[in-house]
PDB file of N, CA and C in Angstrom:
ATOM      1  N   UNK A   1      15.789  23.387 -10.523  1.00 68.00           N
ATOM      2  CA  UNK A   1      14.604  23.437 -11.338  1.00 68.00           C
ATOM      3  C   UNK A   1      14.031  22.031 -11.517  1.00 68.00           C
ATOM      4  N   UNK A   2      15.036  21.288 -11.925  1.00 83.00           N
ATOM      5  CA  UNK A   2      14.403  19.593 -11.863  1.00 83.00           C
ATOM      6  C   UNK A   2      14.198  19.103 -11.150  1.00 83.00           C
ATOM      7  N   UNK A   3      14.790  19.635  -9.613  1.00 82.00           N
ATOM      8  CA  UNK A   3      14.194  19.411  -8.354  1.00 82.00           C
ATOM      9  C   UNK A   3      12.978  19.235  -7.777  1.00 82.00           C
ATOM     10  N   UNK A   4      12.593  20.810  -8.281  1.00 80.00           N
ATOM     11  CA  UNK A   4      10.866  21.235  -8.189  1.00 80.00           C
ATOM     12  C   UNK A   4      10.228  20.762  -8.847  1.00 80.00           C
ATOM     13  N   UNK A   5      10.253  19.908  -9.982  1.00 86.00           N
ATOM     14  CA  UNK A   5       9.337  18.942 -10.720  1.00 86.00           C
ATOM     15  C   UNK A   5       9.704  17.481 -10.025  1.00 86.00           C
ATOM     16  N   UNK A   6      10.632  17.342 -10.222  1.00 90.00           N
ATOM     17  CA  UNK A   6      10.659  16.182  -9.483  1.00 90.00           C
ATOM     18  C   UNK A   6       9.381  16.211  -8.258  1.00 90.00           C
ATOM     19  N   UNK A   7       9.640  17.062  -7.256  1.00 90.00           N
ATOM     20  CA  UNK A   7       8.479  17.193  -6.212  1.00 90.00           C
ATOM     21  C   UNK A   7       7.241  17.302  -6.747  1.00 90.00           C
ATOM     22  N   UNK A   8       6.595  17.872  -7.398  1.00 90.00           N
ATOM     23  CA  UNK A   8       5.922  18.409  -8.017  1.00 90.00           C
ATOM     24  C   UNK A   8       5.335  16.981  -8.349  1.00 90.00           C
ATOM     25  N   UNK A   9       5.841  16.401  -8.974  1.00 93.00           N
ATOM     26  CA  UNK A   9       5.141  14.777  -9.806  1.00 93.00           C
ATOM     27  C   UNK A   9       5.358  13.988  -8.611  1.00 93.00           C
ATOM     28  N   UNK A  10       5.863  13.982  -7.600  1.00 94.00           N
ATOM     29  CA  UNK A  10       5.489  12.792  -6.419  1.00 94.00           C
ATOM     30  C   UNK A  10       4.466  13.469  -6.109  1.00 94.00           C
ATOM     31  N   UNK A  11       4.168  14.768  -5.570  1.00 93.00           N
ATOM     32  CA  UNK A  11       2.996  15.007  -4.729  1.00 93.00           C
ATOM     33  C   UNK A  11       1.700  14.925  -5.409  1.00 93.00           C
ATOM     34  N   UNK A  12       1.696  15.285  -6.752  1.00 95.00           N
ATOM     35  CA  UNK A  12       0.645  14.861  -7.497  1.00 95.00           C
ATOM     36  C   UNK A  12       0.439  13.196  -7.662  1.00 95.00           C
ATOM     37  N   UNK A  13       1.208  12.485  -7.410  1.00 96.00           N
ATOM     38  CA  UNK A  13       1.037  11.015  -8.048  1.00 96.00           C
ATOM     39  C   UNK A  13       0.566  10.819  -6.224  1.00 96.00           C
ATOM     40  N   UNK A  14       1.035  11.678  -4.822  1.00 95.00           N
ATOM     41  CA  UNK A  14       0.450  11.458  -3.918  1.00 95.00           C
ATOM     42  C   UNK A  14      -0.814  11.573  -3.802  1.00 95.00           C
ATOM     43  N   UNK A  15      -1.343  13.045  -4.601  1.00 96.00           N
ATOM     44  CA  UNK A  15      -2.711  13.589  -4.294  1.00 96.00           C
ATOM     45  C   UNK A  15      -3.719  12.866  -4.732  1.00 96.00           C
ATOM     46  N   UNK A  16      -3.485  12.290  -6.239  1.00 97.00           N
ATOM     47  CA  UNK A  16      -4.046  11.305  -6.993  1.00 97.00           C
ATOM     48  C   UNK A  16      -4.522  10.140  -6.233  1.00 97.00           C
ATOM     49  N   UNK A  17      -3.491   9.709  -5.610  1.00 97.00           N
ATOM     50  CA  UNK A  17      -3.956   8.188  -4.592  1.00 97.00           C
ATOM     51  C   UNK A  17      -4.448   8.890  -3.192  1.00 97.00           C
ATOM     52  N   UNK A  18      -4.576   9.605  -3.090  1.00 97.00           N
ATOM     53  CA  UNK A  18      -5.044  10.303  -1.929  1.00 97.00           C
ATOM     54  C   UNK A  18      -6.691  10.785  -2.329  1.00 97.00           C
ATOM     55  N   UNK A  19      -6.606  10.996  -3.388  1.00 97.00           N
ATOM     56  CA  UNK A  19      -8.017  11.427  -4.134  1.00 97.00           C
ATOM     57  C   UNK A  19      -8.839  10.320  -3.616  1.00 97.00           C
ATOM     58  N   UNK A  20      -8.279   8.978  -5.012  1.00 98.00           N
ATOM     59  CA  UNK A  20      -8.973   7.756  -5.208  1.00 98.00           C
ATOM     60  C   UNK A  20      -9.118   7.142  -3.443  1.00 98.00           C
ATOM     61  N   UNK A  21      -8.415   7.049  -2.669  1.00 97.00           N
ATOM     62  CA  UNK A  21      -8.859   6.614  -1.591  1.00 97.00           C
ATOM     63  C   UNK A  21      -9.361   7.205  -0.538  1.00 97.00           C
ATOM     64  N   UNK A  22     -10.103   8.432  -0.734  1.00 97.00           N
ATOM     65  CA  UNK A  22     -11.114   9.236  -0.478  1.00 97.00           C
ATOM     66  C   UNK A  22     -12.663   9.118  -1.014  1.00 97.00           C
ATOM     67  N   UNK A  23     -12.165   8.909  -2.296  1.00 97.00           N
ATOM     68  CA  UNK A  23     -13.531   8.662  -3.119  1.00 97.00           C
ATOM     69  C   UNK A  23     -14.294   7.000  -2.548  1.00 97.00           C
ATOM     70  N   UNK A  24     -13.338   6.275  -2.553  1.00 97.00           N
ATOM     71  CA  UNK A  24     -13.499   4.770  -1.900  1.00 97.00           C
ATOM     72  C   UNK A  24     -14.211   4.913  -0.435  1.00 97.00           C
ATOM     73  N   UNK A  25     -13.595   5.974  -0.145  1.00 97.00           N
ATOM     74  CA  UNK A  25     -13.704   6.202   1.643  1.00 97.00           C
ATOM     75  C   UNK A  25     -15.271   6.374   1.684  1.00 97.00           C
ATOM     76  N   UNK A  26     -15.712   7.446   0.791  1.00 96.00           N
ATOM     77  CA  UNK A  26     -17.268   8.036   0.801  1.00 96.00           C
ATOM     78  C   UNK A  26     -18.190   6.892   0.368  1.00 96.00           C
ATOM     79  N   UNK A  27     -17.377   6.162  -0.994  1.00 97.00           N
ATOM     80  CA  UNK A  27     -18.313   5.586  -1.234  1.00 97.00           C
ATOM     81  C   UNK A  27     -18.913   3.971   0.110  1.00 97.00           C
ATOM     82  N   UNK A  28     -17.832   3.704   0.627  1.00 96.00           N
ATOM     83  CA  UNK A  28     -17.698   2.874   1.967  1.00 96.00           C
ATOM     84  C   UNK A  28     -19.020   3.610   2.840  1.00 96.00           C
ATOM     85  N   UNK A  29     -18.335   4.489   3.196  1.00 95.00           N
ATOM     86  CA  UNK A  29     -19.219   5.547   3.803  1.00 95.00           C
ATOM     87  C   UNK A  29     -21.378   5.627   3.402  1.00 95.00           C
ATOM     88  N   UNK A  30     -21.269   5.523   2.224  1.00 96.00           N
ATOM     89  CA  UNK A  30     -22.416   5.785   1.595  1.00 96.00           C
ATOM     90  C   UNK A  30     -23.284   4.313   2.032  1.00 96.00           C
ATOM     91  N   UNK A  31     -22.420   3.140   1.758  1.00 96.00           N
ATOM     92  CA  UNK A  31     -23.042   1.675   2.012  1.00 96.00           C
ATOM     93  C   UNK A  31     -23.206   1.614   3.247  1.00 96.00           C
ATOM     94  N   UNK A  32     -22.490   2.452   4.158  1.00 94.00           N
ATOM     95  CA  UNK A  32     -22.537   2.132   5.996  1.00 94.00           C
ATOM     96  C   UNK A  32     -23.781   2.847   6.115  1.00 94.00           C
ATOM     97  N   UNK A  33     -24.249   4.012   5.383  1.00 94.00           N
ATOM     98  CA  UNK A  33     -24.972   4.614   6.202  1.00 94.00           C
ATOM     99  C   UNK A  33     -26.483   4.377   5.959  1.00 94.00           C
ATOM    100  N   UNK A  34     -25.923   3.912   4.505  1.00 95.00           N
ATOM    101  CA  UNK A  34     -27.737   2.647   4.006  1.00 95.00           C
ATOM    102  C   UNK A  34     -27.402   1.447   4.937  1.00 95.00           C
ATOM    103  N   UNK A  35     -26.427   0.961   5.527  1.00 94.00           N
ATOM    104  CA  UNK A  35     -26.820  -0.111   6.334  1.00 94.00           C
ATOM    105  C   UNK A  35     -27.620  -0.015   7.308  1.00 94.00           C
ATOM    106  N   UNK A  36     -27.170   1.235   8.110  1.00 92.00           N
ATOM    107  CA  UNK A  36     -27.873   1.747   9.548  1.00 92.00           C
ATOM    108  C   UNK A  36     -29.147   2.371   9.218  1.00 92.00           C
ATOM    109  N   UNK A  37     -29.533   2.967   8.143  1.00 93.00           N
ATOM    110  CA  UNK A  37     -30.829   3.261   8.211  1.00 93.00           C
ATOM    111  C   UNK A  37     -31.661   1.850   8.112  1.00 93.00           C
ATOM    112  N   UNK A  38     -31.106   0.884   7.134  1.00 95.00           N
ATOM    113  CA  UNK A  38     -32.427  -0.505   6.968  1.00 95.00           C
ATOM    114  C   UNK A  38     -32.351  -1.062   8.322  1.00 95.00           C
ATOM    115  N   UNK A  39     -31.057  -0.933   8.910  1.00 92.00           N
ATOM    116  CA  UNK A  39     -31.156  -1.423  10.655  1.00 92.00           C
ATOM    117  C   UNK A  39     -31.772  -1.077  11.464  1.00 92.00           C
ATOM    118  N   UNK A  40     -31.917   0.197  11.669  1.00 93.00           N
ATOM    119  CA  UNK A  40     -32.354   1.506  12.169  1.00 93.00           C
ATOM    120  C   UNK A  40     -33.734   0.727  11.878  1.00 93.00           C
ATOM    121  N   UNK A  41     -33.997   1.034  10.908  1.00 94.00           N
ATOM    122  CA  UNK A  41     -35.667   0.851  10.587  1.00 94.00           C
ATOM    123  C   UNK A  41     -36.794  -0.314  11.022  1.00 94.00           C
ATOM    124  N   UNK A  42     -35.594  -1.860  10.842  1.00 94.00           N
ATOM    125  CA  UNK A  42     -36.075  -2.761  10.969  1.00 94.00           C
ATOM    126  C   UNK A  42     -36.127  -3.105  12.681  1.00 94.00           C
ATOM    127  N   UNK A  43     -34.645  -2.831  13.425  1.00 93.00           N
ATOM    128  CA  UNK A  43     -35.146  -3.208  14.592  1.00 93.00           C
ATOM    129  C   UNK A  43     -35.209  -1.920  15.040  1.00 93.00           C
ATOM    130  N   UNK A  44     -35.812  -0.888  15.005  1.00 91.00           N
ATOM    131  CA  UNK A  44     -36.721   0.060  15.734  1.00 91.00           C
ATOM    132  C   UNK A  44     -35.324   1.083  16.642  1.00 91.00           C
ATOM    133  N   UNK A  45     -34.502   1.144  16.342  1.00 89.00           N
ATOM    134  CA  UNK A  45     -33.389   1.217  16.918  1.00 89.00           C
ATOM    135  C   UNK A  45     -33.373   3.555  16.920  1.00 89.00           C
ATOM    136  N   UNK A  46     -32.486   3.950  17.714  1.00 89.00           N
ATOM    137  CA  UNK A  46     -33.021   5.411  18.015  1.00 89.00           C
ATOM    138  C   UNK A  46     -32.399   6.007  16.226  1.00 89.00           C
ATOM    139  N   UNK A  47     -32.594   6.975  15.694  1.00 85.00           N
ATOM    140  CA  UNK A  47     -31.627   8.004  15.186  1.00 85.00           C
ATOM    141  C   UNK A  47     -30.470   8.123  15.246  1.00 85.00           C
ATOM    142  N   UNK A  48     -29.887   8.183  16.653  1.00 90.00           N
ATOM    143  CA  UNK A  48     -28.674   8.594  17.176  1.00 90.00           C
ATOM    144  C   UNK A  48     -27.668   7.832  16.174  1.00 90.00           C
ATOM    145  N   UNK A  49     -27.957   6.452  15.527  1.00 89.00           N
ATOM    146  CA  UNK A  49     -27.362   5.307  14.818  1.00 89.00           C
ATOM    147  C   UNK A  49     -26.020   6.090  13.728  1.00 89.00           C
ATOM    148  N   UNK A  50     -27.302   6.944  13.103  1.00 89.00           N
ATOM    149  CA  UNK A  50     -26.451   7.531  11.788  1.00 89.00           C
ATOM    150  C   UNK A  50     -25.041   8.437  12.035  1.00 89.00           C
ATOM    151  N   UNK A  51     -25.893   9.108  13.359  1.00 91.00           N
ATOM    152  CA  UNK A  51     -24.540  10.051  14.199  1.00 91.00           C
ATOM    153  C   UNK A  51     -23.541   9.175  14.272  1.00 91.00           C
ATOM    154  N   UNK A  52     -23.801   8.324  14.947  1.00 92.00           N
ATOM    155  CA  UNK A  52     -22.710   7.239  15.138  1.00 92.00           C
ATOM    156  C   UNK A  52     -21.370   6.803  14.394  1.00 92.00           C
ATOM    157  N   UNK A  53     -22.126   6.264  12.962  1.00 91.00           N
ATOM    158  CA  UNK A  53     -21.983   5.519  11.869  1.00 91.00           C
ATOM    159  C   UNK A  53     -20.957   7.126  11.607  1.00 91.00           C
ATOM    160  N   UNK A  54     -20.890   8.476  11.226  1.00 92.00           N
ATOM    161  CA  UNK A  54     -20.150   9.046  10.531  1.00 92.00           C
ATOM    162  C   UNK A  54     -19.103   9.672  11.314  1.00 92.00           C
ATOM    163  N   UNK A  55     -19.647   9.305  13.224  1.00 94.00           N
ATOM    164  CA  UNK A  55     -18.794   9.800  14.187  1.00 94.00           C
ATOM    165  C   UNK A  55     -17.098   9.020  13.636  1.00 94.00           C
ATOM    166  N   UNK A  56     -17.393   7.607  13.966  1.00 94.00           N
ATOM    167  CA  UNK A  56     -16.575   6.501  13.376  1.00 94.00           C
ATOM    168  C   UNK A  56     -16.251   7.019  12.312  1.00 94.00           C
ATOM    169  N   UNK A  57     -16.671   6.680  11.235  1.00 93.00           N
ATOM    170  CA  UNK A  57     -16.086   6.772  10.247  1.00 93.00           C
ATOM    171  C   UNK A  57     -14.924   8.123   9.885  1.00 93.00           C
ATOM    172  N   UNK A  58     -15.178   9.256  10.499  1.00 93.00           N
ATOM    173  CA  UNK A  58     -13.964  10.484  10.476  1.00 93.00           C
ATOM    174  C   UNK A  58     -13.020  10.048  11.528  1.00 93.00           C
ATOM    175  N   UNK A  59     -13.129   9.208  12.493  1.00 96.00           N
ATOM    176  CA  UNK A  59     -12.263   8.997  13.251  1.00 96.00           C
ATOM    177  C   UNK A  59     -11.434   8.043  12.489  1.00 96.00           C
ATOM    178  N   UNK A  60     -11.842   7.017  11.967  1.00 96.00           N
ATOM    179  CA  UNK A  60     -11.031   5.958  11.586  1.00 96.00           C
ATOM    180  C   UNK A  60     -10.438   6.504  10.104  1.00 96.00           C
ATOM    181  N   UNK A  61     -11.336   7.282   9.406  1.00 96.00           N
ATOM    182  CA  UNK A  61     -10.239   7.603   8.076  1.00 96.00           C
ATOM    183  C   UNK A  61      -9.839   9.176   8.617  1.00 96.00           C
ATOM    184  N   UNK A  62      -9.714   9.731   9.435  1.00 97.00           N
ATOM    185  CA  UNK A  62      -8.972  10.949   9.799  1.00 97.00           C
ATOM    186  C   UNK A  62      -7.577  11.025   9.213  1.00 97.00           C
ATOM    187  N   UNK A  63      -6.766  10.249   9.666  1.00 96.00           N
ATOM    188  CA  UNK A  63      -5.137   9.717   8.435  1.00 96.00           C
ATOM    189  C   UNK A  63      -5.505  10.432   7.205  1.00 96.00           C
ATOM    190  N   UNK A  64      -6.601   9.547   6.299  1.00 97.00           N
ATOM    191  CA  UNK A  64      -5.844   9.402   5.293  1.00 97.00           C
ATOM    192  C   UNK A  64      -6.479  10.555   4.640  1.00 97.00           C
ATOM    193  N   UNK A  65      -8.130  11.532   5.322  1.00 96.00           N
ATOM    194  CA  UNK A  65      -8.288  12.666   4.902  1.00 96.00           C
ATOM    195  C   UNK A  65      -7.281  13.663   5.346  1.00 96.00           C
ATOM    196  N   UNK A  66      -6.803  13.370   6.042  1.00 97.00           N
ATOM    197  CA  UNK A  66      -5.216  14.795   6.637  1.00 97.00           C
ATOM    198  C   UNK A  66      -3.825  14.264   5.151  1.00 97.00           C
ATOM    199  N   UNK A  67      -3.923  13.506   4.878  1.00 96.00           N
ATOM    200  CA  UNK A  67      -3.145  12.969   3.702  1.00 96.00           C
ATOM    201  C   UNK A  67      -3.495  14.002   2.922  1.00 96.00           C
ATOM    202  N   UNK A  68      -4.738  13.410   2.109  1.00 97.00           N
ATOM    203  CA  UNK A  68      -4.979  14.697   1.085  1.00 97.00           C
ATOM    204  C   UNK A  68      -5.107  16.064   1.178  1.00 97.00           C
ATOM    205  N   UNK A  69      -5.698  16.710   2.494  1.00 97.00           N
ATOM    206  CA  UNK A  69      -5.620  17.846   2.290  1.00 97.00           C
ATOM    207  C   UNK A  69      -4.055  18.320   2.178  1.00 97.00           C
ATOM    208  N   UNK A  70      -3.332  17.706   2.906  1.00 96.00           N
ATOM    209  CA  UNK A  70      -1.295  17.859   2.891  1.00 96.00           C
ATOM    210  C   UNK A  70      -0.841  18.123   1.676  1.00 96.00           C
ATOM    211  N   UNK A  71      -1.543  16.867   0.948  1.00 95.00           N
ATOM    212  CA  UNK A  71      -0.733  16.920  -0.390  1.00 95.00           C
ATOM    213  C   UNK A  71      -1.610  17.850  -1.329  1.00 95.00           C
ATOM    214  N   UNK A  72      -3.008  18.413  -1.208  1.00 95.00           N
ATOM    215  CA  UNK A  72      -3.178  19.190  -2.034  1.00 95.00           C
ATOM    216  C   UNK A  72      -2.561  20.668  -1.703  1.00 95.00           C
ATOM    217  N   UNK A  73      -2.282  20.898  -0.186  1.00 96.00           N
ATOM    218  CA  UNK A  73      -1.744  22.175   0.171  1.00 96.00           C
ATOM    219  C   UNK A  73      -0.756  22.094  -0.648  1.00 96.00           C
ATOM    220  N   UNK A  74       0.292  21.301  -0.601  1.00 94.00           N
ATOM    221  CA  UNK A  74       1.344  21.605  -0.891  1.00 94.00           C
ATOM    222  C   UNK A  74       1.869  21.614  -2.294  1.00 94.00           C
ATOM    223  N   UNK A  75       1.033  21.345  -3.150  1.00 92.00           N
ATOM    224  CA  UNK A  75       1.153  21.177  -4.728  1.00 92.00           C
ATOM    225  C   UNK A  75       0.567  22.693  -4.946  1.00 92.00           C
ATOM    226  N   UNK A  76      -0.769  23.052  -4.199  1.00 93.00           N
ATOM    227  CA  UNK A  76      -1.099  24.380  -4.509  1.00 93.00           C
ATOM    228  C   UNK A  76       0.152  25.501  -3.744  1.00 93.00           C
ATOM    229  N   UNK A  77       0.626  25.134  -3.251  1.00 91.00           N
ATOM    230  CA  UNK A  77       1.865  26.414  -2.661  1.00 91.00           C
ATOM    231  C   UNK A  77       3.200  25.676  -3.646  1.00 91.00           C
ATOM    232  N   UNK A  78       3.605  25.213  -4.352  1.00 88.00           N
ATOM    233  CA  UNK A  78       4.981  24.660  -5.145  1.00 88.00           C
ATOM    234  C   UNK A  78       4.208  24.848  -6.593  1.00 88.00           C
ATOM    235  N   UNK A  79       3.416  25.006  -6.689  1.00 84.00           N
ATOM    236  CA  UNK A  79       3.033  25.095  -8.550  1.00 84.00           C
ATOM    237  C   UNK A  79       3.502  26.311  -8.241  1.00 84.00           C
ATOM    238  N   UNK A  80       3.029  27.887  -8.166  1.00 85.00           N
ATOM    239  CA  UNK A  80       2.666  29.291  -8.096  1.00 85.00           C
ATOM    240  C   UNK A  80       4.704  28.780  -8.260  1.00 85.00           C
ATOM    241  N   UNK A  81       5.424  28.206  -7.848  1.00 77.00           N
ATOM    242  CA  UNK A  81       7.069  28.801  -7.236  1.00 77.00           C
ATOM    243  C   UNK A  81       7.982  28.419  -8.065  1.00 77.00           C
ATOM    244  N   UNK A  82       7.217  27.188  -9.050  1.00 74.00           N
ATOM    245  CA  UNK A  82       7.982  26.456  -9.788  1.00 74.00           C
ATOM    246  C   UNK A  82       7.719  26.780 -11.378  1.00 74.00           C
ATOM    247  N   UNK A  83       6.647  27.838 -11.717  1.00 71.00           N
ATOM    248  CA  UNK A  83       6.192  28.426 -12.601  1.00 71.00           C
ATOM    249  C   UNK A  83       6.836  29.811 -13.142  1.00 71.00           C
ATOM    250  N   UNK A  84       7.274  30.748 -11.658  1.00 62.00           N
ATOM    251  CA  UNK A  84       8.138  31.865 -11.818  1.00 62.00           C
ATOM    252  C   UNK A  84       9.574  31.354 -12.357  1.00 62.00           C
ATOM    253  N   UNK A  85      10.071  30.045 -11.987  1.00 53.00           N
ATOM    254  CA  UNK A  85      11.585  29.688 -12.484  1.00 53.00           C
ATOM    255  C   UNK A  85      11.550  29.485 -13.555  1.00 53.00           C
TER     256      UNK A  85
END
């Protein structure tokens, strides 16, 4: 039983930092993609830019969004198990 809390409070103290460096991720995300539009704009550059800009960006934080969805799966399948005990 103290087992399952035990788990229970790492994966939440995981999901938590998994949250916050998601939220960081977008907001990163949000400044890249006002960069490429004033770029975009100023040197005359195609559309395709923005595609670009978010192609990258899921590639390079792919990690740490597969992080959180992990740790929220798995807190939502161990609460429901650790509630019946």
């Amino acid at each position: 039983m103290q087992a399952a809390r035990d788990e229970i409070e790492r994966l939440e103290l995981a999901y938590r930092r998994a949250r916050r460096t998601i939220i960081g991720h977008v907001i990163f995300l949000g400044v890249c993609c006002l960069a490429a539009v004033l770029l975009r704009r100023s040197f005359r550059m195609p559309p395709l830019i923005l595609a670009t800009v978010l192609i990258v960006a899921l590639l390079v934080f792919a990690g740490d969004i597969m992080k959180f969805f992990h740790s929220r799966n798995e807190l939502r399948r161990l609460r429901p198990l650790s509630s019946v005990r």
